[in-house]
Coordinates of C-alpha atoms in Angstrom, one line a residue:
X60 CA -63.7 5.3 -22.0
X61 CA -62.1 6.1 -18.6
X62 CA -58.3 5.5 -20.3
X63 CA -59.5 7.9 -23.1
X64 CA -61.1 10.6 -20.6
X65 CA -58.1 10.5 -18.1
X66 CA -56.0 10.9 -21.6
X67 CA -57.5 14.3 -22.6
X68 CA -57.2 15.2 -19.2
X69 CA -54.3 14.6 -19.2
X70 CA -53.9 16.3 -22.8
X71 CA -55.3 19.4 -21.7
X72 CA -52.9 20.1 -18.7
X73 CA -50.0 19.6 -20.8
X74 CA -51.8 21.9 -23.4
X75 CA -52.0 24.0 -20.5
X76 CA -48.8 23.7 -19.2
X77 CA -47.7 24.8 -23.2
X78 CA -49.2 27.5 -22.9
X79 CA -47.2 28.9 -20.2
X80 CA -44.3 29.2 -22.0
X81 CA -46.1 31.1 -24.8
X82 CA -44.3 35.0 -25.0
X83 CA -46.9 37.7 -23.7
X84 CA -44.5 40.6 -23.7
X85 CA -44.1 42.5 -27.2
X86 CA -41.0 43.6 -26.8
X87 CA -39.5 39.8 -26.1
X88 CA -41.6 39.0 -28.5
X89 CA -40.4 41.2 -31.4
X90 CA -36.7 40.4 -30.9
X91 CA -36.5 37.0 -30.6
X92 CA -38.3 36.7 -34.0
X93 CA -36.1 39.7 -35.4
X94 CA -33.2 37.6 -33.9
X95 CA -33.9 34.7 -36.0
X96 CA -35.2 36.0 -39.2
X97 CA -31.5 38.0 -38.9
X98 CA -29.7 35.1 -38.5
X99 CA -31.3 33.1 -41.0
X100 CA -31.0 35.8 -43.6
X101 CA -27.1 36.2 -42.6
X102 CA -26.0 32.1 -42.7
X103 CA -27.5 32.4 -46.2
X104 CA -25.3 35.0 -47.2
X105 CA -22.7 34.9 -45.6
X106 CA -22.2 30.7 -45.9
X107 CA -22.7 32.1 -49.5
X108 CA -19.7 34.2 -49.8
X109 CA -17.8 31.7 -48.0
X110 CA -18.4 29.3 -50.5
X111 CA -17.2 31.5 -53.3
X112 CA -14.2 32.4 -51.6
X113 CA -12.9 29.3 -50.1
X114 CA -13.8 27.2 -53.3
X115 CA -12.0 29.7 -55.1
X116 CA -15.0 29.9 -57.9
X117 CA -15.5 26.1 -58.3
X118 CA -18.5 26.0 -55.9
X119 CA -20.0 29.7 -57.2
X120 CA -19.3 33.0 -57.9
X121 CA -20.3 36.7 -57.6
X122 CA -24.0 36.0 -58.6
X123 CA -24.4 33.2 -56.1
X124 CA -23.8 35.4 -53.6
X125 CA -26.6 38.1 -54.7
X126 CA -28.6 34.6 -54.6
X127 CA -27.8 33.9 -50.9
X128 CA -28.7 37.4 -49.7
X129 CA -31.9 37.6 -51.5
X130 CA -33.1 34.2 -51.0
X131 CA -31.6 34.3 -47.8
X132 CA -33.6 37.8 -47.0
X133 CA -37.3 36.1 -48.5
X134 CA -36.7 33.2 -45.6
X135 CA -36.2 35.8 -42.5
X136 CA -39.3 37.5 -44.0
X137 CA -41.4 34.2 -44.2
X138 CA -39.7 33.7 -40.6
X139 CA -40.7 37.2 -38.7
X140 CA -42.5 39.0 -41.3
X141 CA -46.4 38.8 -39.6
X142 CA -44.0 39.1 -35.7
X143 CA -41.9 41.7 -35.9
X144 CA -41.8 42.5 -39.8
X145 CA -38.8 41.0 -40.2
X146 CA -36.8 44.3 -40.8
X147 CA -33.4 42.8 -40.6
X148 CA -32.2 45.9 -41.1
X149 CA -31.2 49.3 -38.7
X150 CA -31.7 51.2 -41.6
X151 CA -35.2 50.2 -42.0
X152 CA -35.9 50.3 -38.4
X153 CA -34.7 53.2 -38.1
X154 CA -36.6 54.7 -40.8
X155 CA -40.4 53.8 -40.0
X156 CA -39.3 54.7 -36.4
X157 CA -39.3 58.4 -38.1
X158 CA -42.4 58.3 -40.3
X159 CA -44.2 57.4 -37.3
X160 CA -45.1 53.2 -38.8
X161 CA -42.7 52.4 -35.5
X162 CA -43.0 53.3 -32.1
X163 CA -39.0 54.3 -31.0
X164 CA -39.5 53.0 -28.0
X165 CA -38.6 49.4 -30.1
X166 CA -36.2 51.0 -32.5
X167 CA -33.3 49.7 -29.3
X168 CA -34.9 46.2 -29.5
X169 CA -35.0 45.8 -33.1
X170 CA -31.3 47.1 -33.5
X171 CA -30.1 45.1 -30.8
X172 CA -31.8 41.9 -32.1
X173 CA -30.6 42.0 -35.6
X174 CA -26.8 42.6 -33.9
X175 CA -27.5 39.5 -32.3
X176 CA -28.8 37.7 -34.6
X177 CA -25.9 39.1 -37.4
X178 CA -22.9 38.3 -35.1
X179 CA -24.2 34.4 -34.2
X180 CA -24.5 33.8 -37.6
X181 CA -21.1 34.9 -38.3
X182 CA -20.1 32.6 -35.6
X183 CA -21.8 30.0 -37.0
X184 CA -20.5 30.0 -40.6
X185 CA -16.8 30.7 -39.2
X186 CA -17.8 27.3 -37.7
X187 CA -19.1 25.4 -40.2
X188 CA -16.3 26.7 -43.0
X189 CA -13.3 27.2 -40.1
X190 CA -11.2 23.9 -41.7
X191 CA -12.1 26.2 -45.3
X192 CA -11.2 28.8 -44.5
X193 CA -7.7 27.8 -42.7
X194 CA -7.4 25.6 -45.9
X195 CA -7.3 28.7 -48.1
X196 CA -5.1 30.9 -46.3
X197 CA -3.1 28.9 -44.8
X198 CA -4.0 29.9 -41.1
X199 CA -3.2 33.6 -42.0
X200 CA -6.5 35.4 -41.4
X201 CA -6.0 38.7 -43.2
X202 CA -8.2 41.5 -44.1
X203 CA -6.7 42.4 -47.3
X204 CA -4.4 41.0 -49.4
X205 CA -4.7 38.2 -52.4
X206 CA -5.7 35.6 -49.7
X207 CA -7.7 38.1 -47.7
X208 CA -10.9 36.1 -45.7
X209 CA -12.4 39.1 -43.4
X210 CA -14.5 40.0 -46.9
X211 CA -16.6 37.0 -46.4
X212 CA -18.1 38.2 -42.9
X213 CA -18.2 41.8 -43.3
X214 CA -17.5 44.2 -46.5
X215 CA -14.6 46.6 -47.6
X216 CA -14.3 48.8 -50.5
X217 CA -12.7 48.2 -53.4
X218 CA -8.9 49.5 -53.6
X219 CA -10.4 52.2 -56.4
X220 CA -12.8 53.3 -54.0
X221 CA -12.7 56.2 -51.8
X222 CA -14.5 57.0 -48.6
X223 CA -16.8 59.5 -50.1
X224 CA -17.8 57.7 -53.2
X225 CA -17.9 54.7 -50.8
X226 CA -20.4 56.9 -48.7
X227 CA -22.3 57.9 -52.1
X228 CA -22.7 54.0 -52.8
X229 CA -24.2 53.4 -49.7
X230 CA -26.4 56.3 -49.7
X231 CA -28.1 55.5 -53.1
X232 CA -28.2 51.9 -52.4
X233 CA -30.3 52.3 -48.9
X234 CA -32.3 54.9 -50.7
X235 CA -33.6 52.0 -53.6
X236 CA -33.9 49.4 -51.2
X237 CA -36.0 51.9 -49.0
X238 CA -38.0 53.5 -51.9
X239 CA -38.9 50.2 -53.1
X240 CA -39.7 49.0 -49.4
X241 CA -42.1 51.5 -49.1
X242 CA -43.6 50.9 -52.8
X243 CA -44.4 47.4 -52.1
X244 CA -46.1 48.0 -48.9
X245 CA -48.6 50.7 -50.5
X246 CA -51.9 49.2 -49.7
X247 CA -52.6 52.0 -52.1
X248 CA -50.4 52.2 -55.1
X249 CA -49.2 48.3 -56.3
X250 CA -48.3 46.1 -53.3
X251 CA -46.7 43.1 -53.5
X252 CA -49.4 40.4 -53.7
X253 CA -50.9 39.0 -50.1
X254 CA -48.4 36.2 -49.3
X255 CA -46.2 37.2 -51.6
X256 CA -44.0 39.9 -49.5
X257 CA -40.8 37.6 -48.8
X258 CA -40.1 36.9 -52.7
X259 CA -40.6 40.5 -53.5
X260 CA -38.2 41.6 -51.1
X261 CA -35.8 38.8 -51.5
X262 CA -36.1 39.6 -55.2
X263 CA -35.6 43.5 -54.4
X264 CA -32.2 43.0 -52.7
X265 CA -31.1 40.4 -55.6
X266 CA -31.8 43.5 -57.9
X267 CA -29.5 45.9 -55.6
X268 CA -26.9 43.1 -55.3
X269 CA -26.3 42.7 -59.5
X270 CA -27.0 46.3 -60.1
X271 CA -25.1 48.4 -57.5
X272 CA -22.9 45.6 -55.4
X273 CA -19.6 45.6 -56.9
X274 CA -18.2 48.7 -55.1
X275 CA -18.4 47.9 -51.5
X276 CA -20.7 44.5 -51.6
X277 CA -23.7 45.8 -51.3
X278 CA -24.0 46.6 -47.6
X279 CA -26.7 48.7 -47.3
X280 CA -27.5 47.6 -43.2
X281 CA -25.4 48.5 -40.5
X282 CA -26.8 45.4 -38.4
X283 CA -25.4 43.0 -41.4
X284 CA -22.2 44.8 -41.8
X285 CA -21.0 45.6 -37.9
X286 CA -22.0 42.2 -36.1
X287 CA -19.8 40.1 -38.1
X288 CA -17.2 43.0 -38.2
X289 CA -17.3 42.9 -34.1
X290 CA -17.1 39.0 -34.6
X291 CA -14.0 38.7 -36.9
X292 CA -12.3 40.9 -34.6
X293 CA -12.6 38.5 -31.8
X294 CA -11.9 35.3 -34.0
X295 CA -8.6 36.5 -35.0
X296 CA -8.5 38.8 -37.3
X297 CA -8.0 41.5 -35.1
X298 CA -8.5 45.5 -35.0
X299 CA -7.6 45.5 -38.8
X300 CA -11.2 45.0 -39.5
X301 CA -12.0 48.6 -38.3
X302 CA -8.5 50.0 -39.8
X303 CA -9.2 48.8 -43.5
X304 CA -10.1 50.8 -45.8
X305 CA -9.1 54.1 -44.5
X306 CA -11.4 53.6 -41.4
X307 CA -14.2 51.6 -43.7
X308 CA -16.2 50.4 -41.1
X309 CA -18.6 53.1 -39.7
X310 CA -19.1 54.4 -43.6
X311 CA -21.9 51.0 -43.5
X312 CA -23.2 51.6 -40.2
X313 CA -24.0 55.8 -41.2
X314 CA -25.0 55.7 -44.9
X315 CA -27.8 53.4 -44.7
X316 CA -29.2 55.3 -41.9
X317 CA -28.8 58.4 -44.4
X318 CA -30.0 56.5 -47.8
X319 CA -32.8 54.8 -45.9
X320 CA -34.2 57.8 -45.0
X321 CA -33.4 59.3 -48.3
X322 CA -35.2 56.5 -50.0
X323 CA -38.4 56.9 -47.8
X324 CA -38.7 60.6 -48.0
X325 CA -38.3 60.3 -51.9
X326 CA -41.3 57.7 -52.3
X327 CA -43.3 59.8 -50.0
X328 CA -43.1 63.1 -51.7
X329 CA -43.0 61.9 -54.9
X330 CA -46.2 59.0 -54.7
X331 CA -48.0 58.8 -51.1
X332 CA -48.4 61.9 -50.0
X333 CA -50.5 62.8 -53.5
X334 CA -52.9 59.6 -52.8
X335 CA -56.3 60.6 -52.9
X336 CA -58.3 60.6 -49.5
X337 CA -59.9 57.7 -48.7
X338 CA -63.2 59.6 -49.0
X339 CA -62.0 61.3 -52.3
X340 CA -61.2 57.9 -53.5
X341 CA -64.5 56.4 -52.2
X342 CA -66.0 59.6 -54.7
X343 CA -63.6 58.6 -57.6
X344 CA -65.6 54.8 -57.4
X345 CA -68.8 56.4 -57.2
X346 CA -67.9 58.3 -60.3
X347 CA -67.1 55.9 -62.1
X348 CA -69.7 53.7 -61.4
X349 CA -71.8 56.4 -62.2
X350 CA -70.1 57.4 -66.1
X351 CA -70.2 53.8 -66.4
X352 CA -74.0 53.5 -65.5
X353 CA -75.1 56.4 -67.6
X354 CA -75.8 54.7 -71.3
X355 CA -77.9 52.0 -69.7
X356 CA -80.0 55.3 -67.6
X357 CA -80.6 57.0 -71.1
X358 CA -82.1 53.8 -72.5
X359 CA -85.0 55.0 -70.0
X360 CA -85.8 57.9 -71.8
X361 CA -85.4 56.5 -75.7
X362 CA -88.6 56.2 -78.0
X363 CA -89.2 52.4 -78.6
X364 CA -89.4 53.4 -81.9
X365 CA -85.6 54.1 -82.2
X366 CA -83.0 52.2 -83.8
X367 CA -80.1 51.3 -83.0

């Protein structure tokens, strides 16, 4: 009895000692789970891409990628989504930072989280597929060209493609992710089920990926597109990764932030902002309940005598 008492004594103080480690500050908080839903999302996809490319088709192709992202995107909700929402996204930070369902004051953390957490999983996949990826071009890390490898960390338009349809693309893309966003988060239209959230997302993005990717791959987040841009530049593959594309590069990072906002505002004028007040909706019930109530009421005042 004494081992077993001076054992949960014991028990306790390390319980103790646990909890001293716990995270009481929001802010730290928030981005280390934003940090880690990012990164998980972005070794999906991107380890995704790399596959395709590298194995030249024979381990995947364009539709495994949509598959990475998307299932990649439902794990870093399961991962942050009840912590920091698990936005993974500037362009959805940024937008419920300006229809007030985020205090700014976090829009920094948030941003600089999923930066984080987008340029270590770059580093990590350039890890895990660097003998690939020297296999395939031969230790010539190009941006363009029929050997080209910068596409599997960031994206670039197709050679068709010009900076303002380019701009377009990524406008309307944000906008359906965001529109959607903010449709499956309606407590008051048609939510995504309770527990359900990641695989409607992940599902969501899968949708924009075979619908709307084949332009510039689908960027639609500046945090997914810049922190393995910054990173590529550093591995090797030099300033070209901002030069590309007629100056690609900030045409990701500014159109979600447009689209996203786009998006929102679209879903709010055209379905929240007409929602009945709760008390009006309250009154709707009772109405109902009422009409519904009514035949059984008249019964009351029927002869016996009647048939029915």
């Amino acid at each position: 009895m004494h081992a077993m008492e001076q054992g949960s004594v014991q028990e306790h103080g390390r319980s103790r000692k646990l909890s001293k480690i716990w995270v009481i500050n929001e802010h730290v908080r928030v981005g280390l789970a934003e940090t880690l839903s990012t990164y998980v999302m972005m070794v999906f996809g991107l380890g995704s891409v790399a596959q395709v490319v590298t194995g030249r088709g024979v381990f995947g192709e364009y539709l495994s990628v949509n598959l990475g992202f998307g299932l990649g995107v439902a794990m870093g909700v399961h991962i942050g989504g009840r912590v920091s929402g698990a936005h993974m996204n500037a362009a959805v930070s940024f937008s419920m930072c300006l229809f007030g369902r985020l205090g700014w004051r976090m829009l920094p953390v948030y941003i600089l989280s999923q930066l984080i957490g987008s340029f270590l999983a770059a580093g990590t996949i350039y890890s895990l597929y660097y003998d690939a990826i020297y296999h395939y071009c031969g230790g010539n890390l190009t941006v363009s060209g029929p050997k080209a490898t910068a596409g599997i960390f960031a994206t670039y338009p197709a050679t068709y493609l010009s900076l303002h349809a380019g701009f377009l693309d990524q406008v309307i893309g944000t906008a359906m992710l965001l529109l959607c966003l903010m449709a499956l988060s309606d407590q008051r239209n048609q939510p995504a089920p309770s527990g359900g959230e990641p695989i409607a997302v992940g599902l969501l993005v899968l949708l924009i990926g075979v619908s709307l990717g084949s332009n510039s791959g689908y960027a639609i987040n500046p945090s997914r597109d810049l922190g393995p841009r910054i990173f590529t530049a550093i591995a090797g593959w030099g300033p070209e990764v901002f030069r590309a594309g007629n100056g690609w590069w900030w045409v990701p990072v500014l159109a979600p932030m447009v689209g996203g906002v786009t998006g929102a505002s679209i879903y709010k004028v055209f379905v929240e902002l007409h929602h009945p007040s709760p008390c009006e909706h309250r009154r709707e019930i009772e109405d109902e309940a009422e009409e519904e109530a009514a035949p059984l009421d008249m019964q009351k005042y029927l002869s016996p005598e009647v048939c029915v």
